[in-house]
mmCIF file of C-alpha atoms in Angstrom:
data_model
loop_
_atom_site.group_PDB
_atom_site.id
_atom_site.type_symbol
_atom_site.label_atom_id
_atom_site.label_comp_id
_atom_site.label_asym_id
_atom_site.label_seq_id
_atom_site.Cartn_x
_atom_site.Cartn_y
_atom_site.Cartn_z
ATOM 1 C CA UNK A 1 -45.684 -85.301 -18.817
ATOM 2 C CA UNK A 2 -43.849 -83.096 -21.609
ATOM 3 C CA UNK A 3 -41.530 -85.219 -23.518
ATOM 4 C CA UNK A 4 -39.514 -85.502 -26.939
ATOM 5 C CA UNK A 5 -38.299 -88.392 -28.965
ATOM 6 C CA UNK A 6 -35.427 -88.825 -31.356
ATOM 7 C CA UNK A 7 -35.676 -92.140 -33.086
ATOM 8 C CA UNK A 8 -32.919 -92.153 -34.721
ATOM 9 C CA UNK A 9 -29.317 -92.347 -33.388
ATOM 10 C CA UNK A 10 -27.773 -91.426 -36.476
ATOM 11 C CA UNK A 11 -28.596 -90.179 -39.878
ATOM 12 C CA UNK A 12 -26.175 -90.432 -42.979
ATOM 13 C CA UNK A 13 -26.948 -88.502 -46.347
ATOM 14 C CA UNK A 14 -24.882 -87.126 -49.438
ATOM 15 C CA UNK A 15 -24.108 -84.141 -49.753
ATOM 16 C CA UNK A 16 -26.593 -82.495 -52.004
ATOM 17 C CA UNK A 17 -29.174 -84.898 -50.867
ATOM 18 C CA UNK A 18 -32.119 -83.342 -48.539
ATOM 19 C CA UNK A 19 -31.754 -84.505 -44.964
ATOM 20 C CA UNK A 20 -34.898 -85.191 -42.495
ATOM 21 C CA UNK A 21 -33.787 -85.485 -38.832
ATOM 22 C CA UNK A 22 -36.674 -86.947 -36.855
ATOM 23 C CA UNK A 23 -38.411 -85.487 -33.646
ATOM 24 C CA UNK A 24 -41.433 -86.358 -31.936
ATOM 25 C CA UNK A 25 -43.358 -84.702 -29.175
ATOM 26 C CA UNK A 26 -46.022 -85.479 -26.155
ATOM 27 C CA UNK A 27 -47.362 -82.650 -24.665
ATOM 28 C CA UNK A 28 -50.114 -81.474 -22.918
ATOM 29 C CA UNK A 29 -51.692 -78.186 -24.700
ATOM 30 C CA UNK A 30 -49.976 -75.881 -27.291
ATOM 31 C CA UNK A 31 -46.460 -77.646 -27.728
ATOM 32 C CA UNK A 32 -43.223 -75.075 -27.933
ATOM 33 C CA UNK A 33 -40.569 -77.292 -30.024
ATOM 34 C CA UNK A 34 -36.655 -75.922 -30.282
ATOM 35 C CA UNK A 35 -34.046 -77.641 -32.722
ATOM 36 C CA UNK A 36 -30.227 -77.177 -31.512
ATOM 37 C CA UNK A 37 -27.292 -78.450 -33.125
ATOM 38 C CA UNK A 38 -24.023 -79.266 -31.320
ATOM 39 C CA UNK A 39 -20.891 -79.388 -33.434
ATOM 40 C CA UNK A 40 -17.837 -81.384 -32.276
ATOM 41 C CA UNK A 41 -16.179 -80.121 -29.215
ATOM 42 C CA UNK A 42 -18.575 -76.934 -29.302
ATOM 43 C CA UNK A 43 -21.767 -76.002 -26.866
ATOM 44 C CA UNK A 44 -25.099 -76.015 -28.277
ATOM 45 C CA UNK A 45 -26.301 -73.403 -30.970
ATOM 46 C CA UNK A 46 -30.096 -72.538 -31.042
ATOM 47 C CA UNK A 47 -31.243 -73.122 -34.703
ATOM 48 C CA UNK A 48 -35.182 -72.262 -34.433
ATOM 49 C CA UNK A 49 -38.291 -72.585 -32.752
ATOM 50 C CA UNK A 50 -41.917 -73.372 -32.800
ATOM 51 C CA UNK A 51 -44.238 -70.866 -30.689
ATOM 52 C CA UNK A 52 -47.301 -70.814 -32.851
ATOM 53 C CA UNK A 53 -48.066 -69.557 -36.161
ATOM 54 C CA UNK A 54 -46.930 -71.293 -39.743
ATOM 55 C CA UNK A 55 -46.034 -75.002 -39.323
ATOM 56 C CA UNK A 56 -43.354 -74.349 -41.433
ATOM 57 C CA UNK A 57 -40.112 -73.044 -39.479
ATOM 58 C CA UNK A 58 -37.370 -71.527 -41.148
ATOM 59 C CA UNK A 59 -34.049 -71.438 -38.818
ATOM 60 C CA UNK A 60 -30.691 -70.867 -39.386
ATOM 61 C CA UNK A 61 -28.081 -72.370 -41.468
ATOM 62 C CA UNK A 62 -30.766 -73.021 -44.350
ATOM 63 C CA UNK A 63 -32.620 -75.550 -41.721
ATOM 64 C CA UNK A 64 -36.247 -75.392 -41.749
ATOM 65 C CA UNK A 65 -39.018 -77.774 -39.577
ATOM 66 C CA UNK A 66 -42.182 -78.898 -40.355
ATOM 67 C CA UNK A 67 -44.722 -78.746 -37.164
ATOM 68 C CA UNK A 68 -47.049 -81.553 -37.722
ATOM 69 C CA UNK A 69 -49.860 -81.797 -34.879
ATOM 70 C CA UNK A 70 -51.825 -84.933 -36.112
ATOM 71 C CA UNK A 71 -48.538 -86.862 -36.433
ATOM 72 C CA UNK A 72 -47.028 -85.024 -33.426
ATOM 73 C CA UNK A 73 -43.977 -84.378 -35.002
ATOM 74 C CA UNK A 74 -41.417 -81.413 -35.691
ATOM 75 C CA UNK A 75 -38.946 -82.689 -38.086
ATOM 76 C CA UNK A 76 -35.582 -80.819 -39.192
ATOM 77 C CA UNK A 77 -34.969 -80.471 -42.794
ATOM 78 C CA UNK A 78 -32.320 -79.107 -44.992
ATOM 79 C CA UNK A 79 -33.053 -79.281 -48.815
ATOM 80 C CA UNK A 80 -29.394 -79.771 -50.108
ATOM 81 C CA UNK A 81 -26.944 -81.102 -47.545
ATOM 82 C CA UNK A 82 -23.344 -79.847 -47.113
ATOM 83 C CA UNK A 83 -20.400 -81.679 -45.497
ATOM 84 C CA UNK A 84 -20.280 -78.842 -42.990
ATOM 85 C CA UNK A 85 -23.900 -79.870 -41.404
ATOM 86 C CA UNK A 86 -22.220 -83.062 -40.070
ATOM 87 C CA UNK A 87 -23.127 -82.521 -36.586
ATOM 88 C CA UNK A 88 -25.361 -83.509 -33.131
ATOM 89 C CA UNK A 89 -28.490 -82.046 -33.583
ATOM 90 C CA UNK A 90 -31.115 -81.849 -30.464
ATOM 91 C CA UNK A 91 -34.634 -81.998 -29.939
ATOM 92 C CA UNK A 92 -36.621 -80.263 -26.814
ATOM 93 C CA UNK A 93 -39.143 -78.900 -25.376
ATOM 94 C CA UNK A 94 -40.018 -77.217 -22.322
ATOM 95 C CA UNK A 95 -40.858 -79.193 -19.300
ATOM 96 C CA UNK A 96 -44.094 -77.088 -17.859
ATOM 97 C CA UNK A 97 -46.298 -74.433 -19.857
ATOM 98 C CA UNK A 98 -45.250 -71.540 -17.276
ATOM 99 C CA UNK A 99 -41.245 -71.631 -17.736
ATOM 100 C CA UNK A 100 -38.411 -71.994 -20.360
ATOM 101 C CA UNK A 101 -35.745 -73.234 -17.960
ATOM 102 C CA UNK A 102 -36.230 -76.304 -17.384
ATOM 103 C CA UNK A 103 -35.729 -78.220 -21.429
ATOM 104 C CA UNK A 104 -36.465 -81.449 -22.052
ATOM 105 C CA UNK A 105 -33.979 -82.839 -24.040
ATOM 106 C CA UNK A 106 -34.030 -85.753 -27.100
ATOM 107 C CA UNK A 107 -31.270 -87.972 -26.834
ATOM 108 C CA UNK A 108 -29.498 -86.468 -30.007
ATOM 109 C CA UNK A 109 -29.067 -87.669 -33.723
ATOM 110 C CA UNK A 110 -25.831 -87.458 -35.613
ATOM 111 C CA UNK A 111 -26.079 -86.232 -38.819
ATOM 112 C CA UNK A 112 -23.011 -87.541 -41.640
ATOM 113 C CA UNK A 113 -22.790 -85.866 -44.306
ATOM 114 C CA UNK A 114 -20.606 -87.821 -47.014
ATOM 115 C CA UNK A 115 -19.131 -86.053 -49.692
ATOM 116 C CA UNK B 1 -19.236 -59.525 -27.047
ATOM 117 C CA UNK B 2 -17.891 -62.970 -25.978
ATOM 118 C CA UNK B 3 -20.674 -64.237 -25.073
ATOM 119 C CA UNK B 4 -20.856 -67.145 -22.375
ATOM 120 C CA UNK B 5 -17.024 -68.252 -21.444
ATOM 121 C CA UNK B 6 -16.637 -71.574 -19.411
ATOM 122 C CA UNK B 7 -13.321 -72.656 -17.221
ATOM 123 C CA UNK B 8 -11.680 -75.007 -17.185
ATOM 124 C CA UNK B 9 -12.069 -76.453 -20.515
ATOM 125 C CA UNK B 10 -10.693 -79.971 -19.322
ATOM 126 C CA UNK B 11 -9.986 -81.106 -15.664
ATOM 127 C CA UNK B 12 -9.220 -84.696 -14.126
ATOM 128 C CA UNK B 13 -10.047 -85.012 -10.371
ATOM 129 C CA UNK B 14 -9.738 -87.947 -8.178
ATOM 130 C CA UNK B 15 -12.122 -89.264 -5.919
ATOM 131 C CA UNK B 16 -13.442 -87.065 -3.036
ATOM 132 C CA UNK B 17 -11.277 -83.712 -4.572
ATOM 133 C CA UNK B 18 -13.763 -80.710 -4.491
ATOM 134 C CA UNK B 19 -13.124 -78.023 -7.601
ATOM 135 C CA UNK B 20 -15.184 -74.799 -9.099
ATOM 136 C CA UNK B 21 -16.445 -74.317 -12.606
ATOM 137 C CA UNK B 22 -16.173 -71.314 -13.786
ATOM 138 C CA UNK B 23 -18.962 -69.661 -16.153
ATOM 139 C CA UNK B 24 -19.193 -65.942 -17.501
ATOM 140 C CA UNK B 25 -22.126 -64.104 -19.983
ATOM 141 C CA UNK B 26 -21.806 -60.676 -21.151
ATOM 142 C CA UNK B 27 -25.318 -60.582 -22.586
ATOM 143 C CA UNK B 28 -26.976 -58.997 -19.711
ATOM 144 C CA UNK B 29 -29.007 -62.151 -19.548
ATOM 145 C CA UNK B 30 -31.019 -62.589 -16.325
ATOM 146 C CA UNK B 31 -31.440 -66.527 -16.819
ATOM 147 C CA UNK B 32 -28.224 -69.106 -16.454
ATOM 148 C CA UNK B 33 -28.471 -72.797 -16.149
ATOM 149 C CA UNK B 34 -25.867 -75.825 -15.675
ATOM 150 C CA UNK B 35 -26.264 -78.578 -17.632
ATOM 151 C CA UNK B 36 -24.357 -82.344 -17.916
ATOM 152 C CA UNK B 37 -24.001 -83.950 -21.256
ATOM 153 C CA UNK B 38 -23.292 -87.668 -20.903
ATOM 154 C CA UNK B 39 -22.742 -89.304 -23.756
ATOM 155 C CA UNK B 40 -25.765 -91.127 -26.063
ATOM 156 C CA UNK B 41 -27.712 -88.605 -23.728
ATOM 157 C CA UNK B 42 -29.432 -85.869 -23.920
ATOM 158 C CA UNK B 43 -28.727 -82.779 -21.505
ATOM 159 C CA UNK B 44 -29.788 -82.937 -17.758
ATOM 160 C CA UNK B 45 -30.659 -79.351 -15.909
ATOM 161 C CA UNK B 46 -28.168 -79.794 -12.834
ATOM 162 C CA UNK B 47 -29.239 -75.985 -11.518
ATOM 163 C CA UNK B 48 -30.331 -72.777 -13.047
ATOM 164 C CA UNK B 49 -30.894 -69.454 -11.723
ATOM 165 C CA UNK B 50 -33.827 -66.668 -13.230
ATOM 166 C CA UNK B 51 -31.392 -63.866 -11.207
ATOM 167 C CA UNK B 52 -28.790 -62.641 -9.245
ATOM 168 C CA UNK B 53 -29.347 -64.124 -6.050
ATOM 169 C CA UNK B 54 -32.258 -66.866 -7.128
ATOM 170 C CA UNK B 55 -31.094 -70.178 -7.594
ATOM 171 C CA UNK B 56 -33.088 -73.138 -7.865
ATOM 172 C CA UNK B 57 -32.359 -77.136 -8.570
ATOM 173 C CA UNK B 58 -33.145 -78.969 -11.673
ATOM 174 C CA UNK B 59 -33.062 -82.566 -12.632
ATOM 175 C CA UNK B 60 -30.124 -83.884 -11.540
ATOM 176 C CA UNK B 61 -28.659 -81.412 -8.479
ATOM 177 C CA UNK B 62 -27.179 -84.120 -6.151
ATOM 178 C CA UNK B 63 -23.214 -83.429 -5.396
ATOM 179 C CA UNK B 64 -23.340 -80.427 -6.737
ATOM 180 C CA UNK B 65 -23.751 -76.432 -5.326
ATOM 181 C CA UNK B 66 -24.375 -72.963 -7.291
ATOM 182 C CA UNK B 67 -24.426 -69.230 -6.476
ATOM 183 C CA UNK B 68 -25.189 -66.435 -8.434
ATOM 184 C CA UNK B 69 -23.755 -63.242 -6.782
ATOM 185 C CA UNK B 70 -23.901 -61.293 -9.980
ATOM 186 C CA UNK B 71 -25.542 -61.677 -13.596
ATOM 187 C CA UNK B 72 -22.750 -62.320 -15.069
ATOM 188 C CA UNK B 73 -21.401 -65.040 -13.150
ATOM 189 C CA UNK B 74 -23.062 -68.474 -12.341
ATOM 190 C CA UNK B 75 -20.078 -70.796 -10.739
ATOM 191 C CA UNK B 76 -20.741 -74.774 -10.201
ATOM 192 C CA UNK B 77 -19.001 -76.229 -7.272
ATOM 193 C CA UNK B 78 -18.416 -80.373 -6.735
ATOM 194 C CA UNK B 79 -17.621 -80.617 -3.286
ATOM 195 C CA UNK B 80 -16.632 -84.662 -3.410
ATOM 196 C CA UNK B 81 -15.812 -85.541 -6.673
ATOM 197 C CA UNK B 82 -17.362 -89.141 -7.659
ATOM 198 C CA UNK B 83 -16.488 -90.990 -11.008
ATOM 199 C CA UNK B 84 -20.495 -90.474 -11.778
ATOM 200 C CA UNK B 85 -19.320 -87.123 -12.202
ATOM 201 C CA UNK B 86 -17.150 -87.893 -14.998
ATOM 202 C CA UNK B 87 -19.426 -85.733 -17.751
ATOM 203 C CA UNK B 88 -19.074 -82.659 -19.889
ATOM 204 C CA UNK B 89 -20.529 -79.583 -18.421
ATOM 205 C CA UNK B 90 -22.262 -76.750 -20.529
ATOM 206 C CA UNK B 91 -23.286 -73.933 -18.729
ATOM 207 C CA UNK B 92 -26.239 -71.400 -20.610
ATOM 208 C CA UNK B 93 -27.564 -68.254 -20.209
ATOM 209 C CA UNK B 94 -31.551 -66.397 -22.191
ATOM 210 C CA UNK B 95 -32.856 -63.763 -21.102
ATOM 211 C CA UNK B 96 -36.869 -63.116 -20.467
ATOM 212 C CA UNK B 97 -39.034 -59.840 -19.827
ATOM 213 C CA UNK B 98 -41.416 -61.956 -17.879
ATOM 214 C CA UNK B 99 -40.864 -64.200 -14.767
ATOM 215 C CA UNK B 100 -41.876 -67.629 -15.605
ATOM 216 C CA UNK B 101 -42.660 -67.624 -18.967
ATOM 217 C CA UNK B 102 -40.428 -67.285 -21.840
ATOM 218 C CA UNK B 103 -39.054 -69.226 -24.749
ATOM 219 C CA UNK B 104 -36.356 -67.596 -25.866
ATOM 220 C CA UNK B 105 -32.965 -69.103 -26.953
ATOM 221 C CA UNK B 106 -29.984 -70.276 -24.915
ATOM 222 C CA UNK B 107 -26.936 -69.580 -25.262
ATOM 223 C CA UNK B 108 -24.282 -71.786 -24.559
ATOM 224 C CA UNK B 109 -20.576 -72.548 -23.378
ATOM 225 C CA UNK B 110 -18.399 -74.228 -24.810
ATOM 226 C CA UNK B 111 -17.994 -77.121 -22.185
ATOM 227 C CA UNK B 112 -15.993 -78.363 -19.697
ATOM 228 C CA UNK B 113 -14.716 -81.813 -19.852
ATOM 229 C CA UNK B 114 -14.592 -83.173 -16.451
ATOM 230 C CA UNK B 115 -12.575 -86.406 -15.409
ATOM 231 C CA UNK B 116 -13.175 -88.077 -12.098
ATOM 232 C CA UNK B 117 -11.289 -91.363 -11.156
#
């Protein structure tokens, strides 16, 4: 079964300091890996995507994820933090090869940024 | 283009009242999907819907009921309201050329929080 893991509940960085936000995957063939970020009292914005390609994502926001497929991992980075990145950010990945609709979901990581 | 608008944005029910959330996308998109967000959790598929007219159930569809009349408009209905209901709701729209198989982005509401005691 398709599944994603966030293994941390929160993450706190300086600002100016790169930021790694954990994610790790277990699928069954060619994984498809999404990063969203949820900021307070907002729905959920896409930031990017894995399909297949570079393992080297760049999203929005200045976010960018490495795709690791020995380590099975798909980590969020950011190489200077801002205050304004102080959000939820979400993990997931879809829960059969044939459809998009149905996301698994990581349980989240919150992201402080300290000034 | 506002995108995907969700009604209320706050509501407190008591046990056993029934009530309708509201969700609207002006993208033209041809998927929509209900999700909860409980908190320390990660989101649950309640129902989606790949067109007007299709609806199917996703993880967690007990106590709940959609419909999807038109593509714009994808309302979630709680017929008895139980306190395991107390969440916030996000409804989400994508769109995909091909049935079955896409990966594009959703797009998102901005919630409902929904009380039920």
């Amino acid at each position: 079964a398709q599944s994603v893991a966030q293994p941390e509940d929160q993450v706190n960085v300086a600002e100016g300091n790169p930021l790694t936000v954990k994610c790790t995957y277990s699928v069954s063939g060619n994984p498809y890996l999404f990063w969203y970020v949820q900021y307070p009292n907002r729905g959920l914005q896409f930031l990017l995507k894995y399909i297949t390609g570079d393992n080297l994502v760049k999203g929005s926001y200045g976010f960018e994820a490495e795709f690791n497929k020995s380590q099975t991992s798909f980590h969020l980075k950011k190489p200077s933090a801002l205050v304004s990145d102080s959000a939820l950010y979400f993990c997931a990945v879809p829960r059969s090869m044939d459809s998009n609709y149905q996301l698994i979901w990581g349980a989240g990581t919150k992201l402080i940024i300290k000034p | 283009n506002a995108g995907v608008t969700q009604t209320p944005k706050f509501r407190i029910l008591k046990i056993g009242q029934s009530m309708t959330l509201q969700c609207t996308q002006d993208m033209n998109h041809n998927y929509m999907y209900w999700y909860r967000q409980d908190p320390g959790m990660g989101l649950k598929l309640i129902y989606y819907s790949v067109g007007a007219g299709i609806t199917d159930k996703g993880e967690v569809p007990n106590g709940y009921n959609v419909s999807r009349s038109t593509t714009e408009d994808f309302p979630l209905r709680l017929e008895l309201a139980a306190p395991s209901q107390t969440s916030v709701y996000f409804c989400a729209s994508s769109y995909s050329l091909v049935s079955g198989s896409s990966y594009n982005e959703q797009f998102f509401g901005p919630g409902t929080r929904l009380t039920v005691l």
